Each structure stands twice: as structure tokens, then as C-alpha cells.
Amino acid sequence: MMSNYEIVMGLEVHVELATKSKLFCSCSAAFGADPNENICPACMGMPGMPAILNKHAVELGITAGLVTNSEISPVITFDKKNYFYPDLPTGYQITQFFSPICKNGWIDIETKAENNTPPSSTRITIKQIHLEEDAGKLVHDARAETTLIDYNRTSVPLIEIVSNPDFRTSDEVTAYLEKLRLLLTFADISDCKMQEGSMRCDINISVRKKGETKLGTRTEIKNMNSLKAITRAIEYESQRHIDALETGTEKLIQETRRWDDELGETFSMREKEEAEDYRYFPNPEILPIFIDSMWIAEISGKMSEPSHEKYDRMVNTLGLPEYDSKIISSNRRLSQIFDEALKHFNKPKEISNWILGETLAISKELDIKDDDISIEPKKLAIIAKLVDEGKINRTVGKKVLYEVFKINADPEVYIETNSLAMVSDTKLLEAVIQEVLSENEKSVNEYRSGSEKVLGFLVGQVMKKTAGKADARLVNKLLHNLLIINK
Amino acid sequence: MPFNVILEESIMQKDIPATAGSKMLESFISPIDATVVTRLKATDIKIVGRYAFSEFGISGLFREYQEKKLTKALENADVMLCNDFTGAIAKATKSCGMFYIQPKYGTVSRYGLIPSVCSLDQIGVLCKDLDVGQKVLEIISGYDPKDGIMNPDENAQARDEEKPPHSDIQKQIKQIICCAEFMGNMSRYDGVKYGYRAKDYKDLTEMYTKSRTEAFGEDVKLAIMIGAMVLSSENYDRYYDKARKLIIND
Amino acid sequence: MKNIEKYEKTAMLALSDKERAELTKRFDEITSTFEVLDEYDVKDYFTRHCGLDPQSHAQKYKVKSQESKIFNVLRQDVVEKFFTREKLMENAPASDDEYFSVPRVID
């Protein structure tokens, strides 16, 4: 059984950097363009256009080193990794074989508690981080027996984060990936969207009897792009290894496998007779980059507030509840909205409530992911302020926010145009209340005989008559008074 | 200065085939003008033709160029721009009264030059009259941000005739370095995006191998394979790494 | 006699028997002259400065000397588009409007 064996895993995580242009040319690195729209002679393999390194990509590489506690190399060069494949138009990938930009980093992760045991903290050590180019995309056209090639993604900047084989459970793997995502998104290194391929993961996995120090035969599962699939794949593959060792029905060989999520199995990829020889050599086109402490300090100074610091600040300095702070400080987009909105309306609790309440409710309704919420934080702040000042009521506020989501409405213009200002005229409201009371004798009698809850219904009727604009608190008070008076 | 200039087939001119002297690129229409071409076009110098000494210039690594090649090149022109990374062109000028001005590495833009050996590629000037050659060099040289190895502070200058260290093994060092980098620069020619593609093939691998085998000449294939050998993981330290260290150390 | 078939495969070539025989002869002639490099010891030839062996570049550079050298050649992260897809696919041996095309890749 499993308990005799220990699973040993290492991860190679490829992360697409959030640069505007590609690593060695000025084509757009944006996701989602039409095929072959973002290409030039350099990145589609034509001769004659020398490669010129993107400064921002280097800086994001340095930043990745900073958030992973890594040593940053004082000099880096780039190398050619040579092989033939249709997604590689130049016949070589420019990568860093001889001098990776960062080495010897680490990340602490917390894995969930089981059966009343407290959550444990584990340190995952990172062997290195290096910069490299991404490859193009292949589309298989079954009808025509051809493969189609889109070079948009060629030469998009990547960092590859290579861990040491420190993982023992799939929980640790998912905790690591979630932590990486948090660190990298908050440092604006990448948007880390697994579903879009801007974060991909290869798992190296082997098993050994507990107590053994030697590593077992390892297999590699490539290009995993969802946390759930990763957990399932690890469970399957580790069991496959154990079964092979226990029963001997299958021979374990060092190979690359791919995970089929539908079938729930890994499959051997096409075997090669011998390991590919990549013939690495330093790329003479790209001169060395010297990274000195001044440059590193400059980058460190410009870094955005990391997630855990934001959490501490929200709880300790701004006095917000831990739960609320956790949710906002765990998502880059929500944090950005919070920080920016606060600049325009400095009431943290109000802003926090508007984000966790109305904003998330509307985004859920419109099927927009947290990462993709694109409302202007300033507009949210304006709405929160207007409600706080009693200029509009909260229901109207939510309606206006909805319009900001849908058509990027200007709150004040929208309120003006649709006459949504809160109605707080006491005389006017008393008149409406009288009307409601006279139309609803039955309810009034129920109230008189002791039923408090009918109050809500009556308030609702008043709101209806005022098209939702009445000051609900005032209505409540006036209604209460009128009912008592008339008793 | 109404000079006539011939361009080596490795120097790209917009909307004109840039063949590099190879069947692989016979049909390759260049989308760009090389920087040296742009600079020439800004004067009254006329580009009157194109010529190749050998396929991607690699034959100069294995044999000498005959005089008649040089005389043919400058038949109808005063000057030819070419990439003498092997040194064979300069050597051949000695016996036919011509001159080759080899610029200091990094002083003439390689933007628009079909690369052979990146650490040695440089566009120089073949000429009959040294003054004329020098004038042309001044026009084409100078900083270009599109080439990442250029120094903004350096002006065009001819490279001094320096005596390299380890002259007795200079040939071997040169061949090792050239073949290795050349191999890397020839991998992009695969019949996929442009250039020669074989007519019949049963699968992707055969498309690659047939296209490359049919379109490359003997010297190119030889250089690529020597390159693959010296860069193989078992040989890297012994040949390429060592050659690199010997080329600059005494 | 070295077997060049391994390098032939790596280089994505498929030589005829005649070609292979001819090229093997030339390959051996040339590569046998490389063996003289074994007589040279380069273990002290490296890392002149900043932990870097400036081995790939014909330009000599030493940080301590006044000799001109360039490094840190970097481009600002701006997007520029100079070519249309049509222009760049002009030379394609096989394509549909939007994609380059090759025989089916089996994975």
C-alpha cells in the first residue's frame, strides 16, 4: 500500500512574463490575437533581424528572484538550445543553460490541516530561475492531415522556475502553485492564468520505499494546466509507479508522459531512441548583461506591496476584519481596486464592503472572474461616497455599479439623468406613507395587533411608490411614528 | 560619388530575392532592406547587381577563392559589399591587386545580413581603389540600434592586421568556431516558412531532411555536421569551449 | 573512421550513400586535425571578470581596463508592428490564409 512508499516530486513551472513586447523583438506579446498577427521576420525564423533583449523582461526576472529569496546572478548570458520542431521557427530556443538569472531560492508553503492536526509549514527550495523564449502553437487539422502553425506565441518571454525534488504530496504541489501565483501576480510579473497557458507546470515524479535515500525511476508529466488535473495526475502516476514496483507487471522507465484528464490516465509520449542532444552554446548575438546591486535596489524599490504585507496593513493599520482582508489581499485585481478606490474615498470599511458585497455579487451575476473585473476603482469610490453621504440609497448605488460594469457609466451623470437622487423630503414621504397606509388597512391592523414584521412590507410599498429612491431608514422611522400616532 | 556597388547575395534588399548563393533561398523575397542598403540608397551610389562567392560564404573555410571570382565580382562595379567571416576573400585579394577592407567587428550594422557565423560576421568592402572603398565604408558604417552588438561610441575603422595568439592552430580554431555557429544559423532553413521545400515526402521528418539535403550544397552539409559534432555534449569541452578560450587567451 | 550518421540525423539531413561516403572522407580529414587541441590546457583560461567567461564574443572586453566594451544592450518594452501577416506569409511553401502548414505532427 501507499504507506510503505514515499512520493518524491520536483516541479518545473513555466510562467509567461507580463511584458508588452516579446523577448527579442518588438512584436506584441498579448494573448488572444488572430493567428500570425503578432510576428516579424525575427520571431518567425527569417534571417537578417538580430535579436535585441527586452529590458522589462530582465527586470521581471530579477523581481522573480526577489520574491523567491533567490541569489541573483551578477552576469547573465543567453544560449541556443538546438532542436527541430514546427513550433520552433529558428531551429533553436534562446534560453539560459550556462547562467540562469536566479539560483538557490525558496518559498514557504502551508498545507491544510487534517484530523485536528495544525497546518504545517514546509519550505520548498528552488534550484534556479531562468529566462527563455516560448514556442509557437500547433493546431492539428484532422481533415487535411496537416498541422497548422501559429507563431504569435514564439519568443514571448518566459521564466522557468525549477524546484528541487522537495514535494511529497499533491497538497504541497497545489499550495506551492497557489503561493507562486500570489507572489508573481502581486509583483506584476505575470497574470498566471493557467487556463490561458500563462502558467504551465511539468511534474517530475518518482517513488521510493520510506527511509530510502536513493531516488527511484522518475517520469515527467508535461504541460499540466489546472490544479485539479494535477492532483488527479499525481494520484494516478504515483500509484502506477507503486504498482509497477510491487507487481512487476509493468517496467518503469524514465520517460515523458502526458495526462489525459478524460480517461484519467497517463500515456507514454512517442519514445525516442536516444536522448536528444541539444548542443547548447552561448548565443553570440546577445551580449552579456551585468546586474549590479544598484539595479537590483532600483527594482526592489519599485515593487508593488506583496500580498502578505497588504494583509497585515489591512488588519493592523486599517483595522479591517481578518476574513475580509484575506479575501481582498489574496487577489491582485481586488487589491488593486481596493487600493485605488481608497485614494478617492478614504473609508476602508466602506470600500471593503462594496468590493466583497456588491462588486462580487454583480461580477458573479455577469459571469466575470475576479481577475477580469475591469471597472474603474474611482467610480466605485464615488458610488460608495454618495451612498455614505446620503445622496443616493444603497439599492440605487448597486444599480449604478451594475451600469458601471455593463456600459462603463459615469455614476454622477447616470444618477442625474435618471433622477435617482435619494428622496429624503419628510413632507413628501409622509404623504406617500399616508397613501400606503390607507391602501393597506389589513396590514395596518396586523401591525396594531402586534405583528412587527408587516412593517417591512409597508416600507417596501413606500419604496415601490418612490421608484426605490426613498431613504429607507427615514421611511422606517416616519412609518413607525405615523403608526404609533394613529394608534 | 557616383559609384557602382555589387551586393553579396547575403545582403538583403526589399522585395528582391536574397539567395545567399543557395538553392535553399532561391525563391526567398526579402521583406527588408539591410541597413547598409538603406544608407547607400540615401546617396547617389547605385546598386547594380548581386553576387555570391559561395553558398552562405562557407566554402572559404575549406578552400581558397580563385582570383577569377573576385575579378568577376567587380567586373561592372567599383566596390562589393560582402561578409568575409572566413578571411578567404581578403586572402584572395593579395594575388590580384584588389583590396578588402575588413571593418572592426561591431562597426557596420548586420541588420539585413543573412547570418553565417554571428561572432565573425561583418560587412566589409572589396574594392580596386582603396580610397573609394574607404569612402563607401564611411557611408555604410556607424551605430544602428537594430543590431545589438554595436557600440554607439565607436566609429568605422578598419581592423588592424593583428597576429592572433596560437597561430599554429588558428585554422582549427577557426573551423571549429565557424562550423558550430554556422550549424546554429542553418537550422532555420527547414522548408516550413519560406525557401525550398522538397516535392515529395511522406511525413514531417522527411520533409525536413529532403528539403535540407536537396537544397544545401556539400560544403554547407559538411560544415553543419562538423558543427553538430563539436557541439555534442561529449565533445563540447574538448573542441568548442576550448577553441573559444584559445581564441582570446595567450 | 567516425560514423557521421549520428550527426547527419541531428542536422536533419538524409544523405545518399555516395554523398555520405564522400562527406565522411572530408569530415574525417578535417576533424582529425582538431585533435591537436588536446595538447593545450585551458583550465586557467576563463572568468576574467564578474564571473563571466567572455567566450562568445569577438570583441574583447575587460571591466578594469579602459578598452571599449559594450554590454547591457537592452530594448525598451514597446510594441511596434512593421509587417503585415500577408507580407510575412508571401514566401510560405504551404499555408492557408492564417496559418503556416506542415505534414501532420504525431505526438
Coordinates of N, CA, C and O in Angstrom, one line a residue, chain A residues 5 205-207 217-219 236-246 252 257:
Chain A
Y5 N 5.4 3.6 0.9 CA 6.2 4.4 -0.1 C 6.1 5.8 0.1 O 5.1 6.4 0.7
I205 N 8.2 13.0 -11.2 CA 7.7 12.2 -10.1 C 8.3 10.8 -10.0 O 8.6 10.2 -11.0
S206 N 8.7 10.4 -8.8 CA 9.2 9.1 -8.6 C 8.7 8.6 -7.2 O 8.2 9.4 -6.4
V207 N 8.9 7.3 -6.9 CA 8.5 6.8 -5.6 C 9.7 6.1 -5.0 O 10.6 5.6 -5.8
T217 N 13.1 5.6 -10.2 CA 13.0 6.0 -11.6 C 11.9 7.1 -11.7 O 10.9 7.0 -11.1
R218 N 12.3 8.1 -12.4 CA 11.3 9.2 -12.5 C 10.7 9.3 -13.8 O 11.3 9.0 -14.9
T219 N 9.4 9.8 -13.8 CA 8.8 10.1 -15.1 C 8.4 11.6 -15.1 O 8.3 12.2 -14.0
Y236 N -2.7 9.3 -9.8 CA -2.7 8.2 -10.7 C -1.2 7.7 -10.9 O -0.9 6.5 -10.8
E237 N -0.3 8.6 -11.2 CA 1.0 8.3 -11.6 C 1.8 7.6 -10.5 O 2.5 6.7 -10.7
S238 N 1.6 8.2 -9.2 CA 2.3 7.6 -8.1 C 1.9 6.2 -7.9 O 2.7 5.3 -7.6
Q239 N 0.6 6.0 -8.0 CA 0.0 4.6 -7.9 C 0.6 3.7 -9.0 O 0.9 2.5 -8.7
R240 N 0.7 4.2 -10.2 CA 1.2 3.4 -11.3 C 2.6 3.0 -11.0 O 3.0 1.8 -11.2
H241 N 3.4 3.9 -10.4 CA 4.8 3.6 -10.1 C 4.8 2.5 -9.0 O 5.6 1.5 -9.1
I242 N 4.0 2.7 -8.0 CA 4.0 1.7 -6.9 C 3.5 0.3 -7.4 O 4.2 -0.7 -7.1
D243 N 2.5 0.3 -8.2 CA 2.0 -1.0 -8.7 C 3.1 -1.6 -9.6 O 3.3 -2.9 -9.4
A244 N 3.8 -0.8 -10.3 CA 4.9 -1.4 -11.2 C 6.0 -2.1 -10.3 O 6.5 -3.1 -10.6
L245 N 6.3 -1.4 -9.2 CA 7.4 -1.9 -8.4 C 6.9 -3.1 -7.6 O 7.7 -4.1 -7.4
E246 N 5.7 -3.1 -7.1 CA 5.1 -4.2 -6.3 C 4.9 -5.4 -7.1 O 5.2 -6.5 -6.7
L252 N 9.1 0.2 -15.2 CA 9.2 1.7 -15.1 C 10.4 2.2 -15.9 O 11.5 1.7 -15.6
R257 N 5.5 11.6 -20.0 CA 4.2 11.1 -20.3 C 3.2 12.3 -20.3 O 3.5 13.4 -19.8

